[in-house]
XYZ file of C-alpha atoms in Angstrom:
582
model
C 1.157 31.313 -15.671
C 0.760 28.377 -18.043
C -2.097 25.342 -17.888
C -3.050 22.783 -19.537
C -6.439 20.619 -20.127
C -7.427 17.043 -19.596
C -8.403 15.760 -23.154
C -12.510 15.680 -23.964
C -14.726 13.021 -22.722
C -16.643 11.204 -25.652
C -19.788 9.461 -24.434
C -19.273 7.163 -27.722
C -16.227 5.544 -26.042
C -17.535 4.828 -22.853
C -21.118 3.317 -24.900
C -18.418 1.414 -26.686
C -16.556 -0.665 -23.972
C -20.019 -1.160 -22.150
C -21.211 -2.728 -24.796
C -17.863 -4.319 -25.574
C -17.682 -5.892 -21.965
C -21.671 -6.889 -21.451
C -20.975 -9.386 -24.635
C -17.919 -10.940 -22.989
C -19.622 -11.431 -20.341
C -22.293 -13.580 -20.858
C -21.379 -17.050 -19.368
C -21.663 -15.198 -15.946
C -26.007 -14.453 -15.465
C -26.558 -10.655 -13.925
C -27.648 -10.392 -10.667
C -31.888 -9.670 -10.950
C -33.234 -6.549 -11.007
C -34.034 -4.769 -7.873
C -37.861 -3.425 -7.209
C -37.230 -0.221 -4.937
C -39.245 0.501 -1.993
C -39.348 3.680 -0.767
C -41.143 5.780 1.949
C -40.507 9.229 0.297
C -44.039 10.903 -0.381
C -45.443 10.500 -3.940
C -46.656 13.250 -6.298
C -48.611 12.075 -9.482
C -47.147 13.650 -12.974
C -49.185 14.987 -15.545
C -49.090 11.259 -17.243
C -50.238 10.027 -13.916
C -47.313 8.570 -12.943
C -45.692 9.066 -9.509
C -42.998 11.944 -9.616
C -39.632 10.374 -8.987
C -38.400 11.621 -5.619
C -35.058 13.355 -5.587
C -32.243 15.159 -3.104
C -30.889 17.840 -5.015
C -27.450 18.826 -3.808
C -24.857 21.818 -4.593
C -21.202 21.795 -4.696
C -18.327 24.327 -5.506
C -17.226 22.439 -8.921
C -18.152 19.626 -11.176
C -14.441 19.676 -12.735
C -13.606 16.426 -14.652
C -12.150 13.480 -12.950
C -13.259 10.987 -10.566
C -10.077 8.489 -9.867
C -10.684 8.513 -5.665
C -7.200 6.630 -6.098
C -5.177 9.630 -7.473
C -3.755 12.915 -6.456
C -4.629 14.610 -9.036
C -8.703 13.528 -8.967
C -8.646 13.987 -4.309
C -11.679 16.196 -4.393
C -14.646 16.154 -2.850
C -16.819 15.044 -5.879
C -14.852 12.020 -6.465
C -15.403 11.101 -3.097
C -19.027 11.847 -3.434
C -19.484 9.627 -6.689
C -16.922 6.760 -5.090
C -18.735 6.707 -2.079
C -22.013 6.389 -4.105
C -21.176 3.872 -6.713
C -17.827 1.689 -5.825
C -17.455 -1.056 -3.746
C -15.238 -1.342 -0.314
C -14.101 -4.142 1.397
C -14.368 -1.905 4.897
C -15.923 0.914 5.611
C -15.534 3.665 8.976
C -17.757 2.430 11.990
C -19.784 5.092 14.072
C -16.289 4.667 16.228
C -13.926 5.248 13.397
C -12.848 1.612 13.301
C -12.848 -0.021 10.272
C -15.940 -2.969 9.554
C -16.381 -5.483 7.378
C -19.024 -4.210 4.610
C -21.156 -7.137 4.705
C -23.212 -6.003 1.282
C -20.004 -6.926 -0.741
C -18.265 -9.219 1.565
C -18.962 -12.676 3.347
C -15.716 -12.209 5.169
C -12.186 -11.336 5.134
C -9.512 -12.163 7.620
C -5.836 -13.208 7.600
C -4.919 -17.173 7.054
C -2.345 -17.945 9.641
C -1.624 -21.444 7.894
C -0.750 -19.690 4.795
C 3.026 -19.342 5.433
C 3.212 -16.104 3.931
C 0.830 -13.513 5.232
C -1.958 -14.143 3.350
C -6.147 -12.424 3.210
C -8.652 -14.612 2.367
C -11.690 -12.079 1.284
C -14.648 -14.159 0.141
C -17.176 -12.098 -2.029
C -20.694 -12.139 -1.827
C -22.243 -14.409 -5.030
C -24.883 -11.275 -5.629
C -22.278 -8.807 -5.784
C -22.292 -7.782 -9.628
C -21.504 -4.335 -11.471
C -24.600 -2.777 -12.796
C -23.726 -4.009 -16.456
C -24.110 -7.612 -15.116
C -20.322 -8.220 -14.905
C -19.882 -9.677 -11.402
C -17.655 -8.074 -8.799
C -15.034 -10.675 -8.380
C -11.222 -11.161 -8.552
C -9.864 -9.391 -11.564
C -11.355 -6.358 -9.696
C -8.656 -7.076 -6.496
C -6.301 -7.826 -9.257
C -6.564 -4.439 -11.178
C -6.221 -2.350 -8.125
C -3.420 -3.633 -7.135
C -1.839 -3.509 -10.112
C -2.429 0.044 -10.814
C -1.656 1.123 -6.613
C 1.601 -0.249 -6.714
C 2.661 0.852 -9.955
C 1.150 4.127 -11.111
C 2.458 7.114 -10.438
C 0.549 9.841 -8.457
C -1.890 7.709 -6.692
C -2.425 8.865 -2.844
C -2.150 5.455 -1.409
C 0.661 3.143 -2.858
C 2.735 1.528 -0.027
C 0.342 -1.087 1.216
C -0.093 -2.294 -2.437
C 3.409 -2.110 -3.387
C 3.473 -4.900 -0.305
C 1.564 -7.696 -1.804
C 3.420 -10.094 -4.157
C 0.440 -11.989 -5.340
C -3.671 -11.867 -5.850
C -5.311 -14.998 -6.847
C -8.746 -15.739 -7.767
C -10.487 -18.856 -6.325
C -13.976 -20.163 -6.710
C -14.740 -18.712 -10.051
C -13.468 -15.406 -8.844
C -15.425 -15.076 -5.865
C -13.018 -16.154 -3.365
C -9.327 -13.939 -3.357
C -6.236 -14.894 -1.446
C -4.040 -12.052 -1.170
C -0.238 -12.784 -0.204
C 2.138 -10.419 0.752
C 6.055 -10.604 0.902
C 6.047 -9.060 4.539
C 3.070 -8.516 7.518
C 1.059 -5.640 6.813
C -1.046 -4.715 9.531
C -2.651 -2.290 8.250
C -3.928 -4.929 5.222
C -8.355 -3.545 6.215
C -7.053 -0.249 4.752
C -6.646 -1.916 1.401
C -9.116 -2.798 -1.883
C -11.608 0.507 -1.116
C -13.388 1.722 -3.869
C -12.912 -1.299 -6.121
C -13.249 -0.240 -9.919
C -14.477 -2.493 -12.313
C -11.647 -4.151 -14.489
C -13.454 -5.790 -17.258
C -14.356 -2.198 -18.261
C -11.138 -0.471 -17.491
C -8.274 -2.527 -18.109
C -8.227 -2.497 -21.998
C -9.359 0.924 -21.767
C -7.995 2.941 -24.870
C -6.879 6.047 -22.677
C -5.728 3.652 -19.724
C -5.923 4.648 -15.871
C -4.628 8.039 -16.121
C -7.667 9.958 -17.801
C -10.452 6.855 -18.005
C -12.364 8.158 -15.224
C -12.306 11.610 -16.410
C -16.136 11.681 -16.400
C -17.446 9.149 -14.315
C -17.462 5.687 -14.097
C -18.939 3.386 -16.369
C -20.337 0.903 -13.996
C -21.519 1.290 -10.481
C -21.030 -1.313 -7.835
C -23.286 0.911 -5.095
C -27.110 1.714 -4.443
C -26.855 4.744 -7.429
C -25.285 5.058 -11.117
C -24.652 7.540 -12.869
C -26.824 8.486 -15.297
C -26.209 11.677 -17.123
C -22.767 14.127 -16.920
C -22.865 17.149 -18.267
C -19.764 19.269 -16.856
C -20.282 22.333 -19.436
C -23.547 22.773 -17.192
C -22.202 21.632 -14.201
C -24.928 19.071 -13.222
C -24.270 15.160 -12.575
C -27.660 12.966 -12.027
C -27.621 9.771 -10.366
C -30.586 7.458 -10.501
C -30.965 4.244 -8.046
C -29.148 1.197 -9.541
C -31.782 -1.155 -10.421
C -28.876 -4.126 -10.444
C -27.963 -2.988 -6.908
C -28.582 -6.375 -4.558
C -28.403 -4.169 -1.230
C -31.626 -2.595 0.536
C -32.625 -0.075 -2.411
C -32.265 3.627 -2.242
C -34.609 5.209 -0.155
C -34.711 8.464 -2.893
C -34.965 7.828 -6.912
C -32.306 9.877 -8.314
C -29.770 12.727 -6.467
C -28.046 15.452 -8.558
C -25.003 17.293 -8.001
C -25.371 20.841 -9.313
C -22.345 23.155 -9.670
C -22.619 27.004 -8.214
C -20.646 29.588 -7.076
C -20.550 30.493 -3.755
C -23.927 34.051 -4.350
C -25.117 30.777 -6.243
C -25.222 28.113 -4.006
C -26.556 31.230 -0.605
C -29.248 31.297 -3.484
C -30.416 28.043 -3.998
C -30.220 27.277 -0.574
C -32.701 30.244 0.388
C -35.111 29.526 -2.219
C -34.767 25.720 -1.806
C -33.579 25.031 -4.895
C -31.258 22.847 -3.647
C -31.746 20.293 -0.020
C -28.247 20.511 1.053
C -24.607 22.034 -0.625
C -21.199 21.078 0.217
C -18.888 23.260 -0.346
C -15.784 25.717 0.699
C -16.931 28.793 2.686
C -14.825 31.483 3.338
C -15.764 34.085 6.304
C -18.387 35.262 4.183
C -20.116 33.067 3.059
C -19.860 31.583 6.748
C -21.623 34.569 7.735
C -24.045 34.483 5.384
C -25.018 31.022 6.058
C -25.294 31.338 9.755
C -27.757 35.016 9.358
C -30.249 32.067 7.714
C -30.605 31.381 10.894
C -32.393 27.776 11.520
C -33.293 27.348 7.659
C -29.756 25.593 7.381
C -27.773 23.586 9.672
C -24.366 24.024 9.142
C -21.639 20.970 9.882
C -18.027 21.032 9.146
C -16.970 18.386 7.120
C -13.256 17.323 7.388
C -11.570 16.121 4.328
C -8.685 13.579 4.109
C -6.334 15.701 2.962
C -3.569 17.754 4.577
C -2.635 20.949 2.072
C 1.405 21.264 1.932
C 3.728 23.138 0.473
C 6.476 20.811 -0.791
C 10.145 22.372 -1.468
C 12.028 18.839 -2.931
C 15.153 18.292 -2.235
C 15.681 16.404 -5.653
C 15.374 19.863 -7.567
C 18.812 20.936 -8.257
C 17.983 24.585 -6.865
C 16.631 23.266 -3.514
C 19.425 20.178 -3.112
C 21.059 22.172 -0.169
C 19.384 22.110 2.773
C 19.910 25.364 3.831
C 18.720 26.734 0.748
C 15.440 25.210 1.309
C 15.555 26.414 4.967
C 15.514 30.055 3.514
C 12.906 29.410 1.577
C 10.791 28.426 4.316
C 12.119 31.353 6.118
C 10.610 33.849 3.438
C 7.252 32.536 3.520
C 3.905 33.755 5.681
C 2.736 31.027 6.539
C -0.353 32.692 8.062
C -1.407 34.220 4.833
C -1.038 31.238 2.738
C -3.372 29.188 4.931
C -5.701 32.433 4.512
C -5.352 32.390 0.580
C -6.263 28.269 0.474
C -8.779 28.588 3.424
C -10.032 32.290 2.901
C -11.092 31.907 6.570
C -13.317 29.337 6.425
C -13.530 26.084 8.039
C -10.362 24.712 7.496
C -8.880 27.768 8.820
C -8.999 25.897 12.193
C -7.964 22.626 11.281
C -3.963 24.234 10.905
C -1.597 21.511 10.686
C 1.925 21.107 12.637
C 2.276 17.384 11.921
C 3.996 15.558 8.794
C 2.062 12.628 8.751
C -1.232 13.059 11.078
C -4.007 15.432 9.571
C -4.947 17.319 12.571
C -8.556 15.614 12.850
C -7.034 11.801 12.946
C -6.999 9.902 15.698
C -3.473 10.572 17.771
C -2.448 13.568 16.208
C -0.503 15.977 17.714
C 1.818 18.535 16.762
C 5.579 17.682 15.938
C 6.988 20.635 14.740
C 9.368 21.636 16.477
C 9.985 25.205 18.018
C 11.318 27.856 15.100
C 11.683 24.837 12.178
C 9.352 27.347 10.083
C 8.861 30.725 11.293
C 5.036 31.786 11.078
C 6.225 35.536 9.376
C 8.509 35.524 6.717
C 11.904 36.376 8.685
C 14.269 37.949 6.319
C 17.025 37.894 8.492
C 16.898 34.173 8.474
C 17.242 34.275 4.677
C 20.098 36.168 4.526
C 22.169 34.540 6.812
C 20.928 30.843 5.334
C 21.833 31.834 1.259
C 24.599 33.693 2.089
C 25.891 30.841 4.031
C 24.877 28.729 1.079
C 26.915 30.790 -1.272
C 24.457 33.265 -2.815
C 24.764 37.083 -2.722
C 21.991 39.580 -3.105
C 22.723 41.800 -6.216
C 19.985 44.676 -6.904
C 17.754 43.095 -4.822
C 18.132 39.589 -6.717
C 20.172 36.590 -4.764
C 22.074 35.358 -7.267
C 25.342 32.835 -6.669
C 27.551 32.297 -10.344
C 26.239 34.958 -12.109
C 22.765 32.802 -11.898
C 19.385 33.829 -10.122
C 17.302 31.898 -8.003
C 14.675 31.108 -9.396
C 12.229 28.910 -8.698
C 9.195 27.506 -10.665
C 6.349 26.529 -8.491
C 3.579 23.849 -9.824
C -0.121 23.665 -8.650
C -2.812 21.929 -10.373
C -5.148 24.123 -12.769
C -8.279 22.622 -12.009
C -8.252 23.691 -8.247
C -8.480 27.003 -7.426
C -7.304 26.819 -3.721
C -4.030 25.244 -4.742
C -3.233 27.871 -7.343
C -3.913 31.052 -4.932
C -1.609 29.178 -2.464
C 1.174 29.084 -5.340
C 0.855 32.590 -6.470
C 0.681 34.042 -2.887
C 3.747 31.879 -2.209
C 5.632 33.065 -5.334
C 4.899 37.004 -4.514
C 6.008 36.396 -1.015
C 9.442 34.345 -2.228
C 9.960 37.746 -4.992
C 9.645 40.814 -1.973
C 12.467 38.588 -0.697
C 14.176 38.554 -3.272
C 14.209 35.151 -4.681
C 12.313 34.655 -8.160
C 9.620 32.623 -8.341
C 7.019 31.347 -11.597
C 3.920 29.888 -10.844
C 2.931 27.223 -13.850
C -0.276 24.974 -13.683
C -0.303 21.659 -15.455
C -3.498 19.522 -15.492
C -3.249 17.074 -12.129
C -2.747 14.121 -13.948
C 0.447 15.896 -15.800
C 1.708 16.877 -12.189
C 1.058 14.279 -10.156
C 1.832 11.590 -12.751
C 4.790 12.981 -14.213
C 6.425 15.843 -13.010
C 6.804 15.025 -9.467
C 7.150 11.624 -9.921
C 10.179 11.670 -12.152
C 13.118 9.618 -10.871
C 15.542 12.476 -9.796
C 18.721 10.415 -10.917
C 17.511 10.014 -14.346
C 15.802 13.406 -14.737
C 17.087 15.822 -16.944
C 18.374 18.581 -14.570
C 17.427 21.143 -17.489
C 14.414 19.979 -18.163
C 11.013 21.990 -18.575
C 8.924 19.252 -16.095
C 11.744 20.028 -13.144
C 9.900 21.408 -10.246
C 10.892 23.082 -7.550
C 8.253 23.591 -5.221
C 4.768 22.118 -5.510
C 0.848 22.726 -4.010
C -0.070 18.960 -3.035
C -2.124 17.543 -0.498
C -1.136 14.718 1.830
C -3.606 12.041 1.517
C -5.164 11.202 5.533
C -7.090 8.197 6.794
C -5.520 5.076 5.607
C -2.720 3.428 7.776
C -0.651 5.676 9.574
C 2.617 3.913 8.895
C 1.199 3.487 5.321
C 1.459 7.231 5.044
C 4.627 7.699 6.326
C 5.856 5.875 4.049
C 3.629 7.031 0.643
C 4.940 10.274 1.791
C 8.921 9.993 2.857
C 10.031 6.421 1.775
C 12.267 5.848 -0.651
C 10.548 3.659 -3.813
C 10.631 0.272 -3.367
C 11.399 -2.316 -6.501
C 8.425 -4.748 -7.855
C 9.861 -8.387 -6.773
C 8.635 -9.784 -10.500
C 9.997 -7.252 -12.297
C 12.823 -5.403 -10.481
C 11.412 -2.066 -11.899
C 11.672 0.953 -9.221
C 8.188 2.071 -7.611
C 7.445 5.652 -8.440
C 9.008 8.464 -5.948
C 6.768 10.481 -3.620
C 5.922 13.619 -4.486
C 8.161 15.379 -2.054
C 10.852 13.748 -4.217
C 12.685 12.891 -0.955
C 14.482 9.465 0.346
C 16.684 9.474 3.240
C 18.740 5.741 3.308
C 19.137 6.112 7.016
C 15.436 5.763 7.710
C 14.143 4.199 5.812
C 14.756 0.828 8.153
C 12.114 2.718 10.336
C 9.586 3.613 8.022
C 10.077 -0.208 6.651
C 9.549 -1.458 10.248
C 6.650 0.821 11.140
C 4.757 -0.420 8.342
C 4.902 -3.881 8.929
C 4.562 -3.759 12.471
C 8.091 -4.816 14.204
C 7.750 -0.979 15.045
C 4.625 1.289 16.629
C 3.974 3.866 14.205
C 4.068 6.407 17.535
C 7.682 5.128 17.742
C 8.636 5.644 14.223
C 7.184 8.767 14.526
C 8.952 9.948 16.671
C 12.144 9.124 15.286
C 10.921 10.405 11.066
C 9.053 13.751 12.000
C 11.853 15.652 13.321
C 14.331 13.872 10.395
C 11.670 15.311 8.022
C 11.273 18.717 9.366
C 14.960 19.281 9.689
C 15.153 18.817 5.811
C 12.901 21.007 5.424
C 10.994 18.865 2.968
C 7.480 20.121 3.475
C 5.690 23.007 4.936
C 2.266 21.441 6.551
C -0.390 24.209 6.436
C -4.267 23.010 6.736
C -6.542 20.192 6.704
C -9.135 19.944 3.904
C -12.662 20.981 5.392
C -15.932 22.200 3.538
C -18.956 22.885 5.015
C -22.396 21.530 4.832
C -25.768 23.023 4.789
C -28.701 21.095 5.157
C -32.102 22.438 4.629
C -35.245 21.703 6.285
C -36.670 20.056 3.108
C -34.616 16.661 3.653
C -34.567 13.826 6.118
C -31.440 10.741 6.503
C -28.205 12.983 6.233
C -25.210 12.106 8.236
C -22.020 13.870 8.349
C -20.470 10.281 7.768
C -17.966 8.616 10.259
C -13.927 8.876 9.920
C -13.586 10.282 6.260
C -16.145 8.770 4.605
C -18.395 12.037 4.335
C -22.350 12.526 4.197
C -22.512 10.664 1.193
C -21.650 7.535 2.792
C -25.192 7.791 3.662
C -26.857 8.797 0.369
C -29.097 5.879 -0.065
C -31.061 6.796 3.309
C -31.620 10.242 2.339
C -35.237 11.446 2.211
C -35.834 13.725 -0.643
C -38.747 15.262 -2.538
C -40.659 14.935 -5.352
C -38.772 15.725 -8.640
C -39.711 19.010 -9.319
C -39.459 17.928 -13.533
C -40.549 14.429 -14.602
C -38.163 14.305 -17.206
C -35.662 11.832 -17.244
């Protein structure tokens, strides 16, 4: 099994271009500094000065990268920090609907005398970054360049539908056009990222946010990282113009799962969010009323892609034995290890099975549950293969198949090696390798399979990806199973899905579903079964961790829609730090 490793973070570079960008921008004044209030008890130090009050909280990993835009950085702690520091345009409602976050925003809404369809989101004058830089225009402008462009980011089709951003009112006003209706357009400009810091970024948008970011545009910032020791701390952002943070600081320790029963019996830590497998489950409920336990449901659907633009898996039926040799059962157990998202199992290709309107589309028998070798020998023998001491082989050639997961999460790589033991006792060969995210997402599987080099050492077969959930439906569908589009000012292809997969014939649907002429149920209806039958992807869980709060902390909120319990971060009720040292 070979991996690879994002490149080190220097803190020098990131001093650097804050620095770099508070001098350039000094014709716009920062927004004041904020006095905090706060109701959490106070403690005098030894100096005499009230302890700062914290909520100290454990997760699974600390692993580098933050990008809440790209597959390769979906995790929960980039959601955490996103939802903590970067700005949204909407944000879930207590009824899942999306609403206007009125913090950032004066309004947004669409301009019907704009000819085109055109959003006009007006930006509240206070809204700055928390190196004075104000949140404005070129921030709208630098997402959507990088959405509709880049490849491996979860959420590209509703960019890749806007032809123009333009900044009015010294940046504070921004008229959005886009060359068809999208009505899915709230979905768009979430977690906002500050351009004036990023876009002449030496290592660009692929491994800049490797560490953090280096501005916040929320209630906290980050102020210390330190992966090697697995701790990130966040103190309130004095620059923030919203009601101030109700704690001083929160920090994210790193533990395994003995680590993080631990420091939740001794109080070490207020709450943890983490995976839990059957074990751990147990021994978090046998605490009894010291912990209350919530599932959390991630937006994420883990899949097991077989791509029809490897040359091994072009045929169809081919892919269909592949499918056949699999248990599916025990690969959800290896990613899940029976823990909460062990009953979140998904039969969908688009829905995760906690959004609104899913239901199951696969059909009867398209994937058999138990591997089914009779199913494989019929299917590659059909497809011209013949199974020579206990090897299918067809032209003197083996098939073999190289299966990619990303290194720097564990559940994705037990899911490939089950997989490739599973594909070997039936006789097909199999290689697990484990590039970094970034080279996975961002290269391998986004290769353009006409222009690929069919003997090249990037070709995958079969990948571990998740399927990003909660944006736009139609939006999804078509991130996930439309062909690439072409950028209208540059005629330049849009990266391929993942999958690697484009079917001409419906790709009029997907195009209509997305911009309404067509009810996403409809289209639906018509791409699931076209998908399944290709035997593109194998759908096996949602995403879910659990959370355990302790008794010690008040204000935490499993969050509404996706947005977690750190959408509500800044109303959490900690305790006095228990070490004054900042």
């Amino acid at each position: 099994m070979s991996h690879g490793r994002r490149r080190p973070f220097t803190a020098a570079v990131l001093l650097v271009a804050l620095l770099s960008s508070v001098a350039a921008c000094t014709n716009a004044p920062p927004p004041p500094l904020v006095q905090p209030t706060t109701t959490a008890p106070e403690t005098t130090s030894s100096s005499g000065q009230p302890m700062p009050t914290e909520v100290v909280v454990g997760l699974d990993h600390l692993e580098g990268g933050f990008n809440p835009h790209t597959l390769a950085d979906l995790s929960p702690t980039s959601s955490a920090l996103s939802s903590l520091m970067l700005p949204s345009v909407f944000r879930p409602a207590a009824d899942g609907s999306l609403q206007l976050d009125t913090t950032l925003m004066e309004s947004a809404e669409v301009v019907p005398e704009a000819g085109k369809f055109t959003v006009r989101y007006r930006i509240r004058k206070e809204a700055g970054w928390s190196d004075g830089a104000p949140i404005a225009a070129e921030d709208f402008v630098y997402l959507w360049e990088q959405l509709r462009s880049q490849p491996g980011v979860a959420d590209p089709a509703g960019y890749q539908l806007i032809e123009d951003v333009a900044s009015r009112q010294a940046g504070k006003t921004v008229e959005v056009t886009f060359a068809k209706p999208f009505p899915g357009w709230k979905t768009l400009f979430n977690n906002l990222l500050p351009a004036h810091l990023l876009r002449d970024a030496p290592r660009g948008w692929a491994t800049a946010l490797d560490e953090g970011y280096p501005a916040s545009g929320g209630p906290f910032a980050i102020r210390q990282v330190d992966l090697d020791r697995g701790e990130i701390i966040l103190e309130r952002n004095e620059r923030w113009w919203g009601t101030p943070a109700v704690s001083d600081r929160i920090v994210f320790r790193a533990a395994d799962k003995q680590g993080q029963l631990s420091a939740l019996r001794s109080g070490d830590t207020h709450l943890a969010v983490f995976g839990a497998d059957t074990a751990t489950m147990n021994a978090l409920r046998e605490m009894g009323d010291r912990v209350q336990l919530i599932t959390v449901p991630r937006p994420a659907t883990m899949q097991l892609l077989l791509r029809p633009s490897s040359r091994q898996l072009s045929d169809v039926r081919v892919r269909n034995a592949v499918a056949a040799a699999l248990d599916r059962g025990a690969l959800i157990d290896a990613g899940t290890g029976g823990g909460p998202a062990d009953q979140l199992q998904a039969h969908a290709q688009v829905l995760a099975p906690s959004e609104p309107g899913y239901v199951p589309t696969e059909p009867a028998g398209a994937f058999p549950e138990r591997p089914d070798p009779a199913r494989v020998d019929r299917l590659l023998s059909e497809a011209g293969y013949q199974r020579v001491g206990g090897v299918w082989s067809r032209d003197g050639r083996p098939l073999n198949l190289l299966i990619a997961a990303p290194f720097e999460h564990e559940q994705y790589v037990r899911i490939a090696e089950a997989a490739a033991r599973q594909l070997r006792e039936q006789g097909i060969q199999a290689t697990v390798t484990t590039p970094t995210g970034d080279q996975l997402f961002g290269e391998m599987l986004a290769a353009n399979p006409k222009t690929e080099d069919p003997g090249s050492a990037v070709s995958v077969d079969m990948a571990i990806a998740p399927r990003p959930a909660g944006g736009d439906p139609a939006a999804m569908m078509a991130a996930s199973f439309g062909c690439p589009g072409v950028a209208p000012d540059s005629e330049q292809p849009f990266p391929y899905n993942a999958a690697g997969f484009c079917d001409e014939l419906l790709q009029p649907t997907v195009d209509a579903a997305i911009t309404g002429r067509l009810p996403f149920a409809a289209a639906s209806a018509r791409v699931e079964p076209a998908v399944w039958n290709a035997a593109v992807a194998v759908p096996l869980y949602q995403q879910a961790q659990v959370l355990a709060l302790g008794r010690d902390v008040r204000g935490v909120q499993p969050g509404h829609g996706f947005a977690g319990p750190f959408s509500t971060a800044d109303q959490w009720l900690g305790t006095p730090a228990k070490n004054d040292g900042w």
